[in-house]
């Protein structure tokens, strides 16, 4: 299983290195969202207060694009079918695609946080750095697992482009809430302190574990006939 | 000699739709068998069944010594199915693709190189992105992936589609060489003249059932 995990993750990252779709299209899309939020809210005070939520909203919408892209690669020329015929371990396929997704999402989230610091005048509190790292790690893992699971579910469906957000967004709502609250605590937004954020990291960890284990065990039946 | 494929009265469904209705077929090692028949007769389903992708509702099916009724996934790593699509990643190069598919069964770098050379994918093409290849070159790349995966049973659905005359000749030579080196090939095709000259045996698929035909 681990060999297939490494193989799939390496392949997806190599595809991105060659095509640069995430760098040339998804990152500008996410950055544009951050700018549009600033235009729409048009108040430094409000923006600083809601910055953590906007960062995670932008990450979530970008995730939809990355997941669509990740599974379009497999569907375009029947590669997912070929992976099944090749007898590739389904749990390994799930973990490999989730790992590549997490790596791409992590880069994007760092850029989004940087944009929030610059555009929304947010600040990282010294005591909140560990919390911020923990939040990013667990939330990214949770989003990547859910994205891969629902990407696999929607890949063979009619109208998958519109079906995916409909299926996925309600499921990732706990990540949006947890990651936003934990990031607020890390940035000291609305008077929150770093200690307020750790219970949310616990929730994000539980979410990631449930979807990581569930996805690994169930992905085979999702992509099989 | 033990047959590579032995299907006896197999009934298979796709969802609620029956795709094979009592199909029986026996194929020996090294044979090139042509499946012919009208659209919707069950040719593609027969190939997918042999690749362990269809659920068997009745009958018995044994492919490469694996009982598909008991565990159809066990045969998958030993067969190569090339359908209407090639299973390639367009943004990756030819070498990347062959290396990737070879790695699914732990093929060495030498085996990958050998597979590419056998399919005529020389150094000039190795580093070209698949998206920039012609249909024939993509087909050859897909076949190289089958070789790198050490497929013992080649299941090909309309393999000549999209190829020019030279590409078709090349493909026929590749399939003959594969069969002579011990692989077994089953081809579903509408191009009877072309595929018929290649095949050692022709079977007709009609309404989900299989009938032997004289060459």
Short mmCIF file of C-alpha atoms in Angstrom, two decimals:
data_model
loop_
_atom_site.label_atom_id
_atom_site.label_comp_id
_atom_site.label_asym_id
_atom_site.label_seq_id
_atom_site.Cartn_x
_atom_site.Cartn_y
_atom_site.Cartn_z
CA UNK A 1 0.00 0.00 0.00
CA UNK A 2 2.79 2.46 0.91
CA UNK A 3 4.59 1.88 -2.39
CA UNK A 4 1.42 2.84 -4.29
CA UNK A 5 0.95 5.82 -1.95
CA UNK A 6 4.43 7.12 -2.77
CA UNK A 7 3.98 6.37 -6.47
CA UNK A 8 0.63 8.19 -6.77
CA UNK A 9 1.75 11.19 -4.71
CA UNK A 10 4.96 11.49 -6.74
CA UNK A 11 3.04 11.19 -10.00
CA UNK A 12 0.49 13.88 -9.05
CA UNK A 13 3.22 16.27 -7.92
CA UNK A 14 5.21 15.58 -11.11
CA UNK A 15 2.11 16.35 -13.19
CA UNK A 16 1.80 19.67 -11.34
CA UNK A 17 5.49 20.45 -11.85
CA UNK A 18 5.11 19.87 -15.58
CA UNK A 19 1.71 21.54 -16.08
CA UNK A 20 1.91 24.28 -13.40
CA UNK A 21 -1.89 24.52 -13.28
CA UNK A 22 -1.97 25.15 -9.51
CA UNK A 23 0.76 27.80 -9.66
CA UNK A 24 -0.51 29.55 -12.79
CA UNK A 25 -4.25 29.27 -12.25
CA UNK A 26 -5.35 28.23 -8.75
CA UNK A 27 -2.99 30.50 -6.79
CA UNK A 28 -4.03 33.60 -8.78
CA UNK A 29 -7.69 32.53 -8.35
CA UNK A 30 -7.21 32.29 -4.56
CA UNK A 31 -5.33 35.60 -4.41
CA UNK A 32 -8.06 37.23 -6.45
CA UNK A 33 -10.65 35.95 -3.96
CA UNK A 34 -8.75 37.58 -1.10
CA UNK A 35 -8.68 40.88 -2.98
CA UNK A 36 -12.40 40.62 -3.81
CA UNK A 37 -13.23 39.97 -0.14
CA UNK A 38 -11.34 43.17 0.68
CA UNK A 39 -13.30 45.11 -1.93
CA UNK A 40 -16.62 43.69 -0.71
CA UNK A 41 -16.06 44.34 3.01
CA UNK A 42 -14.09 47.56 2.53
CA UNK A 43 -13.26 48.16 6.19
CA UNK A 44 -9.89 47.52 7.88
CA UNK A 45 -11.54 46.76 11.21
CA UNK A 46 -14.00 44.29 9.76
CA UNK A 47 -11.35 42.67 7.56
CA UNK A 48 -8.94 42.17 10.48
CA UNK A 49 -11.80 40.61 12.49
CA UNK A 50 -12.94 38.19 9.77
CA UNK A 51 -9.52 37.48 8.18
CA UNK A 52 -9.19 33.90 9.57
CA UNK A 53 -12.60 32.94 8.18
CA UNK A 54 -11.82 34.47 4.79
CA UNK A 55 -8.50 32.59 4.60
CA UNK A 56 -10.23 29.25 5.18
CA UNK A 57 -13.15 30.09 2.88
CA UNK A 58 -10.69 30.89 0.10
CA UNK A 59 -8.79 27.65 0.88
CA UNK A 60 -12.00 25.65 0.68
CA UNK A 61 -13.09 27.10 -2.66
CA UNK A 62 -9.59 26.58 -4.03
CA UNK A 63 -9.71 23.00 -2.74
CA UNK A 64 -12.72 22.36 -4.99
CA UNK A 65 -10.71 23.44 -8.03
CA UNK A 66 -7.68 21.35 -7.00
CA UNK A 67 -9.81 18.23 -6.38
CA UNK A 68 -11.59 18.63 -9.74
CA UNK A 69 -8.21 18.92 -11.41
CA UNK A 70 -6.74 15.96 -9.49
CA UNK A 71 -9.51 13.60 -10.59
CA UNK A 72 -9.84 15.05 -14.10
CA UNK A 73 -6.27 13.77 -14.59
CA UNK A 74 -7.42 10.25 -13.76
CA UNK A 75 -10.63 10.39 -15.77
CA UNK A 76 -9.35 12.11 -18.94
CA UNK A 77 -7.77 9.06 -20.57
CA UNK A 78 -9.16 6.27 -18.41
CA UNK A 79 -6.18 6.20 -16.04
CA UNK A 80 -8.31 5.44 -12.96
CA UNK A 81 -9.72 2.40 -14.77
CA UNK A 82 -6.18 1.41 -15.71
CA UNK A 83 -5.10 1.74 -12.07
CA UNK A 84 -7.87 -0.65 -11.07
CA UNK A 85 -6.83 -3.13 -13.76
CA UNK A 86 -3.20 -2.78 -12.66
CA UNK A 87 -4.36 -4.05 -9.26
CA UNK A 88 -3.08 -0.92 -7.49
CA UNK A 89 -4.09 -0.98 -3.83
CA UNK A 90 -7.13 1.31 -3.48
CA UNK A 91 -6.09 2.51 -0.02
CA UNK A 92 -2.71 3.41 -1.49
CA UNK A 93 -4.37 5.33 -4.33
CA UNK A 94 -6.47 7.23 -1.75
CA UNK A 95 -3.52 8.10 0.48
CA UNK A 96 -1.27 9.00 -2.45
CA UNK A 97 -3.77 11.38 -3.99
CA UNK A 98 -4.58 12.85 -0.56
CA UNK A 99 -0.87 13.40 0.14
CA UNK A 100 -0.34 15.25 -3.14
CA UNK A 101 -3.51 17.26 -2.55
CA UNK A 102 -2.35 18.18 0.96
CA UNK A 103 1.05 19.31 -0.32
CA UNK A 104 -0.53 21.57 -2.94
CA UNK A 105 -3.11 22.88 -0.48
CA UNK A 106 -0.45 23.60 2.16
CA UNK A 107 1.48 25.81 -0.26
CA UNK A 108 -1.73 27.60 -1.20
CA UNK A 109 -2.71 28.14 2.45
CA UNK A 110 0.65 29.71 3.26
CA UNK A 111 0.12 32.13 0.37
CA UNK A 112 -3.43 32.87 1.59
CA UNK A 113 -2.20 33.55 5.13
CA UNK A 114 0.49 35.85 3.72
CA UNK A 115 -2.18 37.67 1.72
CA UNK A 116 -4.32 38.08 4.87
CA UNK A 117 -1.37 39.52 6.78
CA UNK A 118 -0.68 42.02 4.00
CA UNK A 119 -4.19 42.87 2.78
CA UNK A 120 -6.20 42.59 6.00
CA UNK A 121 -3.58 43.94 8.40
CA UNK A 122 -3.62 40.76 10.52
CA UNK A 123 -0.75 39.82 12.86
CA UNK A 124 0.57 36.53 14.15
CA UNK A 125 0.94 36.50 17.94
CA UNK A 126 4.24 34.94 19.07
CA UNK A 127 2.53 32.47 21.40
CA UNK A 128 0.20 31.43 18.58
CA UNK A 129 2.81 30.11 16.13
CA UNK A 130 2.66 26.51 17.38
CA UNK A 131 -1.13 26.67 17.35
CA UNK A 132 -1.12 28.04 13.82
CA UNK A 133 1.18 25.24 12.62
CA UNK A 134 -0.98 22.62 14.35
CA UNK A 135 -4.14 24.12 12.86
CA UNK A 136 -2.71 24.22 9.35
CA UNK A 137 -1.42 20.67 9.59
CA UNK A 138 -4.64 19.08 10.87
CA UNK A 139 -7.05 21.20 8.80
CA UNK A 140 -5.05 20.55 5.62
CA UNK A 141 -5.04 16.81 6.30
CA UNK A 142 -8.81 16.83 6.93
CA UNK A 143 -9.54 18.84 3.78
CA UNK A 144 -7.27 16.63 1.67
CA UNK A 145 -8.88 13.40 2.92
CA UNK A 146 -12.43 14.69 2.36
CA UNK A 147 -11.47 16.14 -1.03
CA UNK A 148 -9.97 12.84 -2.18
CA UNK A 149 -12.88 10.79 -0.87
CA UNK A 150 -15.54 12.94 -2.53
CA UNK A 151 -13.44 13.46 -5.65
CA UNK A 152 -13.35 9.67 -6.04
CA UNK A 153 -17.08 9.45 -5.39
CA UNK A 154 -17.94 12.09 -8.00
CA UNK A 155 -15.38 11.12 -10.66
CA UNK A 156 -17.64 8.73 -12.52
CA UNK A 157 -20.87 10.66 -11.97
CA UNK A 158 -22.72 12.78 -14.49
CA UNK A 159 -22.34 16.50 -13.80
CA UNK A 160 -19.42 15.87 -11.46
CA UNK A 161 -18.26 19.50 -11.68
CA UNK A 162 -21.43 20.72 -9.95
CA UNK A 163 -21.98 17.60 -7.86
CA UNK A 164 -18.63 17.82 -6.06
CA UNK A 165 -19.22 21.18 -4.27
CA UNK A 166 -22.74 20.10 -3.40
CA UNK A 167 -21.47 16.92 -1.74
CA UNK A 168 -18.26 18.24 -0.25
CA UNK A 169 -18.97 21.69 1.18
CA UNK A 170 -21.47 20.54 3.86
CA UNK A 171 -19.02 17.84 4.97
CA UNK A 172 -16.08 20.24 5.38
CA UNK A 173 -18.15 22.75 7.39
CA UNK A 174 -16.65 21.46 10.70
CA UNK A 175 -13.15 22.13 9.29
CA UNK A 176 -14.17 25.66 8.30
CA UNK A 177 -15.50 26.35 11.79
CA UNK A 178 -12.67 24.64 13.69
CA UNK A 179 -9.85 26.05 11.56
CA UNK A 180 -11.33 29.56 11.68
CA UNK A 181 -11.68 29.53 15.48
CA UNK A 182 -8.18 28.09 15.97
CA UNK A 183 -6.67 30.63 13.55
CA UNK A 184 -8.50 33.45 15.33
CA UNK A 185 -6.87 32.28 18.56
CA UNK A 186 -3.44 32.11 16.90
CA UNK A 187 -3.81 35.61 15.46
CA UNK A 188 -5.35 36.99 18.65
CA UNK A 189 -8.44 38.09 16.74
CA UNK A 190 -11.48 39.26 18.75
CA UNK A 191 -9.54 39.01 22.02
CA UNK A 192 -8.97 35.24 21.68
CA UNK A 193 -5.83 33.69 23.22
CA UNK A 194 -3.74 30.76 21.99
CA UNK A 195 -5.09 28.43 24.67
CA UNK A 196 -8.62 28.94 23.29
CA UNK A 197 -7.51 27.39 20.01
CA UNK A 198 -6.18 23.97 21.05
CA UNK A 199 -9.59 22.30 21.61
CA UNK A 200 -10.40 23.21 18.00
CA UNK A 201 -7.16 21.57 16.86
CA UNK A 202 -8.36 18.47 18.71
CA UNK A 203 -11.58 18.54 16.71
CA UNK A 204 -9.64 19.01 13.45
CA UNK A 205 -7.39 16.05 14.36
CA UNK A 206 -10.40 13.83 15.06
CA UNK A 207 -11.95 14.89 11.74
CA UNK A 208 -8.74 14.10 9.83
CA UNK A 209 -8.36 10.69 11.50
CA UNK A 210 -11.98 9.70 10.82
CA UNK A 211 -11.85 10.66 7.15
CA UNK A 212 -8.29 9.35 6.69
CA UNK A 213 -9.11 5.90 8.05
CA UNK A 214 -12.61 5.83 6.52
CA UNK A 215 -11.31 6.91 3.13
CA UNK A 216 -8.47 4.38 3.10
CA UNK A 217 -10.85 1.54 3.91
CA UNK A 218 -13.73 2.56 1.63
CA UNK A 219 -12.01 4.02 -1.45
CA UNK A 220 -11.82 0.65 -3.20
CA UNK A 221 -15.58 0.17 -3.18
CA UNK A 222 -16.08 3.79 -4.29
CA UNK A 223 -14.02 3.45 -7.45
CA UNK A 224 -14.96 -0.16 -8.18
CA UNK A 225 -18.03 -1.19 -10.16
CA UNK B 1 -2.02 -27.37 -21.45
CA UNK B 2 -3.93 -25.34 -18.87
CA UNK B 3 -5.96 -22.60 -20.58
CA UNK B 4 -5.24 -18.94 -19.86
CA UNK B 5 -8.96 -18.11 -20.05
CA UNK B 6 -11.73 -20.55 -19.27
CA UNK B 7 -15.27 -19.19 -19.01
CA UNK B 8 -18.20 -21.55 -18.59
CA UNK B 9 -21.77 -20.28 -18.94
CA UNK B 10 -20.92 -16.89 -17.41
CA UNK B 11 -23.69 -14.43 -16.64
CA UNK B 12 -22.56 -10.91 -15.72
CA UNK B 13 -24.48 -7.70 -15.14
CA UNK B 14 -23.53 -4.04 -15.14
CA UNK B 15 -25.83 -2.37 -12.62
CA UNK B 16 -29.15 -4.01 -13.45
CA UNK B 17 -28.30 -4.52 -17.13
CA UNK B 18 -27.19 -8.03 -18.22
CA UNK B 19 -24.06 -7.74 -20.40
CA UNK B 20 -23.09 -11.41 -20.71
CA UNK B 21 -25.76 -14.11 -20.87
CA UNK B 22 -24.16 -17.53 -20.63
CA UNK B 23 -20.80 -16.88 -22.31
CA UNK B 24 -18.31 -19.75 -22.62
CA UNK B 25 -14.79 -19.34 -23.95
CA UNK B 26 -11.47 -21.19 -23.72
CA UNK B 27 -8.20 -19.53 -24.77
CA UNK B 28 -4.77 -21.19 -24.67
CA UNK B 29 -1.42 -19.47 -23.98
CA UNK B 30 0.11 -17.71 -26.96
CA UNK B 31 -3.15 -17.46 -28.90
CA UNK B 32 -4.37 -14.28 -30.58
CA UNK B 33 -8.16 -14.45 -30.44
CA UNK B 34 -10.40 -12.02 -32.31
CA UNK B 35 -13.78 -11.17 -30.79
CA UNK B 36 -16.21 -9.95 -33.42
CA UNK B 37 -19.85 -9.00 -33.23
CA UNK B 38 -22.27 -6.07 -33.52
CA UNK B 39 -22.21 -3.06 -31.21
CA UNK B 40 -23.60 -3.87 -27.77
CA UNK B 41 -23.09 -7.62 -28.24
CA UNK B 42 -20.82 -7.84 -25.19
CA UNK B 43 -17.29 -7.77 -26.64
CA UNK B 44 -16.05 -5.00 -24.33
CA UNK B 45 -17.83 -6.62 -21.38
CA UNK B 46 -16.08 -9.91 -22.13
CA UNK B 47 -12.71 -8.13 -22.05
CA UNK B 48 -13.60 -6.33 -18.82
CA UNK B 49 -14.75 -9.59 -17.28
CA UNK B 50 -11.39 -11.21 -18.10
CA UNK B 51 -9.69 -8.20 -16.47
CA UNK B 52 -11.61 -8.85 -13.24
CA UNK B 53 -13.74 -5.73 -13.53
CA UNK B 54 -17.21 -7.29 -13.74
CA UNK B 55 -19.21 -9.11 -11.09
CA UNK B 56 -20.10 -12.67 -12.14
CA UNK B 57 -23.65 -13.66 -11.26
CA UNK B 58 -23.58 -17.23 -12.57
CA UNK B 59 -21.19 -19.71 -14.13
CA UNK B 60 -17.47 -20.15 -13.58
CA UNK B 61 -14.55 -18.07 -14.80
CA UNK B 62 -10.88 -18.85 -14.48
CA UNK B 63 -8.26 -16.45 -15.88
CA UNK B 64 -4.51 -17.15 -15.51
CA UNK B 65 -5.36 -19.73 -12.89
CA UNK B 66 -7.39 -17.27 -10.79
CA UNK B 67 -11.01 -18.08 -9.96
CA UNK B 68 -12.78 -14.80 -10.75
CA UNK B 69 -15.89 -15.78 -8.82
CA UNK B 70 -13.86 -16.17 -5.61
CA UNK B 71 -11.50 -13.19 -6.05
CA UNK B 72 -11.63 -11.20 -9.27
CA UNK B 73 -9.18 -8.55 -8.03
CA UNK B 74 -6.34 -11.13 -7.80
CA UNK B 75 -5.99 -11.36 -11.58
CA UNK B 76 -5.82 -7.64 -12.25
CA UNK B 77 -2.11 -7.08 -11.82
CA UNK B 78 -1.38 -9.82 -14.40
CA UNK B 79 -3.60 -8.60 -17.24
CA UNK B 80 -3.36 -5.50 -19.42
CA UNK B 81 -6.59 -3.94 -20.65
CA UNK B 82 -6.35 -1.37 -23.40
CA UNK B 83 -9.78 0.04 -24.16
CA UNK B 84 -10.87 3.04 -26.17
CA UNK B 85 -8.72 5.17 -23.87
CA UNK B 86 -5.00 4.68 -23.30
CA UNK B 87 -4.75 5.27 -19.54
CA UNK B 88 -1.97 7.83 -20.01
CA UNK B 89 -1.27 11.12 -18.23
CA UNK B 90 -1.14 13.79 -20.92
CA UNK B 91 1.09 16.22 -18.99
CA UNK B 92 3.75 13.60 -18.31
CA UNK B 93 6.34 12.45 -20.82
CA UNK B 94 6.37 9.06 -22.53
CA UNK B 95 9.17 7.89 -20.20
CA UNK B 96 7.31 9.18 -17.11
CA UNK B 97 4.20 7.24 -18.11
CA UNK B 98 5.97 3.96 -18.85
CA UNK B 99 8.02 4.32 -15.65
CA UNK B 100 4.86 4.99 -13.61
CA UNK B 101 2.93 1.99 -14.92
CA UNK B 102 5.99 -0.24 -14.64
CA UNK B 103 6.45 0.87 -11.04
CA UNK B 104 2.96 -0.41 -10.15
CA UNK B 105 4.45 -3.92 -10.29
CA UNK B 106 7.98 -2.93 -9.29
CA UNK B 107 9.56 -3.02 -12.78
CA UNK B 108 13.24 -2.08 -12.91
CA UNK B 109 14.65 0.83 -14.93
CA UNK B 110 16.05 -1.68 -17.44
CA UNK B 111 12.64 -3.29 -17.91
CA UNK B 112 11.07 0.13 -18.49
CA UNK B 113 13.74 1.00 -21.04
CA UNK B 114 13.31 -2.39 -22.69
CA UNK B 115 9.54 -1.92 -22.95
CA UNK B 116 10.00 1.46 -24.62
CA UNK B 117 12.58 0.11 -27.06
CA UNK B 118 10.35 -2.84 -27.92
CA UNK B 119 7.56 -0.41 -28.86
CA UNK B 120 9.88 1.76 -30.92
CA UNK B 121 9.79 4.65 -28.46
CA UNK B 122 13.32 5.92 -28.92
CA UNK B 123 15.22 8.66 -27.06
CA UNK B 124 13.66 11.30 -29.31
CA UNK B 125 10.17 10.45 -28.04
CA UNK B 126 11.00 9.50 -24.45
CA UNK B 127 11.00 13.06 -23.15
CA UNK B 128 8.02 14.29 -25.17
CA UNK B 129 4.78 15.03 -23.30
CA UNK B 130 2.01 12.58 -24.21
CA UNK B 131 -0.28 15.53 -25.06
CA UNK B 132 2.03 16.25 -28.03
CA UNK B 133 1.99 12.72 -29.48
CA UNK B 134 -0.02 11.44 -32.43
CA UNK B 135 -2.76 8.84 -31.85
CA UNK B 136 -0.43 6.06 -33.02
CA UNK B 137 2.38 7.16 -30.74
CA UNK B 138 -0.03 7.27 -27.79
CA UNK B 139 -1.18 3.75 -28.59
CA UNK B 140 2.43 2.57 -28.73
CA UNK B 141 3.12 4.28 -25.39
CA UNK B 142 0.09 2.52 -23.86
CA UNK B 143 1.34 -0.82 -25.20
CA UNK B 144 4.79 -0.10 -23.76
CA UNK B 145 3.06 0.40 -20.39
CA UNK B 146 1.49 -3.07 -20.76
CA UNK B 147 4.90 -4.57 -21.52
CA UNK B 148 6.48 -2.75 -18.57
CA UNK B 149 3.70 -4.12 -16.38
CA UNK B 150 4.63 -7.65 -17.58
CA UNK B 151 1.02 -8.31 -18.62
CA UNK B 152 0.51 -12.00 -19.37
CA UNK B 153 -2.90 -11.50 -20.96
CA UNK B 154 -3.45 -8.55 -23.32
CA UNK B 155 -7.08 -7.47 -23.68
CA UNK B 156 -7.40 -4.95 -26.49
CA UNK B 157 -10.58 -3.16 -27.49
CA UNK B 158 -10.48 -1.76 -31.04
CA UNK B 159 -6.69 -1.38 -30.93
CA UNK B 160 -6.45 -0.28 -34.58
CA UNK B 161 -8.84 2.65 -34.15
CA UNK B 162 -7.21 6.00 -34.89
CA UNK B 163 -4.05 4.49 -36.39
CA UNK B 164 -2.79 5.08 -39.90
CA UNK B 165 -1.73 2.19 -42.18
CA UNK B 166 1.87 2.19 -40.92
CA UNK B 167 0.70 2.34 -37.30
CA UNK B 168 -1.64 -0.62 -37.89
CA UNK B 169 1.14 -2.71 -39.40
CA UNK B 170 3.35 -1.81 -36.49
CA UNK B 171 0.66 -2.76 -33.98
CA UNK B 172 0.10 -6.12 -35.66
CA UNK B 173 3.83 -6.85 -35.52
CA UNK B 174 3.87 -5.91 -31.82
CA UNK B 175 0.95 -8.22 -31.04
CA UNK B 176 2.48 -11.11 -32.97
CA UNK B 177 5.77 -10.60 -31.13
CA UNK B 178 3.93 -10.47 -27.78
CA UNK B 179 2.13 -13.74 -28.56
CA UNK B 180 5.30 -15.46 -29.71
CA UNK B 181 7.01 -14.43 -26.47
CA UNK B 182 4.32 -16.16 -24.43
CA UNK B 183 1.65 -13.51 -23.89
CA UNK B 184 -1.94 -14.26 -24.81
CA UNK B 185 -3.88 -11.65 -26.77
CA UNK B 186 -7.65 -11.15 -27.06
CA UNK B 187 -8.71 -8.43 -29.48
CA UNK B 188 -12.21 -7.01 -29.91
CA UNK B 189 -12.51 -5.38 -33.30
CA UNK B 190 -14.89 -4.40 -36.06
CA UNK B 191 -12.04 -4.38 -38.57
CA UNK B 192 -12.36 -8.00 -39.55
CA UNK B 193 -9.97 -8.01 -42.47
CA UNK B 194 -7.20 -6.40 -40.47
CA UNK B 195 -7.75 -8.19 -37.14
CA UNK B 196 -8.73 -11.46 -38.86
CA UNK B 197 -5.35 -11.75 -40.56
CA UNK B 198 -3.70 -11.23 -37.19
CA UNK B 199 -5.82 -13.72 -35.22
CA UNK B 200 -5.18 -17.39 -34.74
CA UNK B 201 -8.86 -17.87 -33.93
CA UNK B 202 -12.09 -15.89 -34.35
CA UNK B 203 -15.03 -16.03 -31.96
CA UNK B 204 -18.30 -14.24 -32.44
CA UNK B 205 -20.08 -12.47 -29.60
CA UNK B 206 -23.83 -12.11 -30.07
CA UNK B 207 -26.27 -10.95 -27.42
CA UNK B 208 -23.85 -11.68 -24.61
CA UNK B 209 -23.03 -15.20 -25.82
CA UNK B 210 -19.90 -16.56 -27.53
CA UNK B 211 -19.75 -18.71 -30.69
CA UNK B 212 -16.65 -20.14 -32.31
CA UNK B 213 -16.13 -19.20 -35.98
CA UNK B 214 -13.88 -20.64 -38.65
CA UNK B 215 -11.08 -18.33 -39.78
#
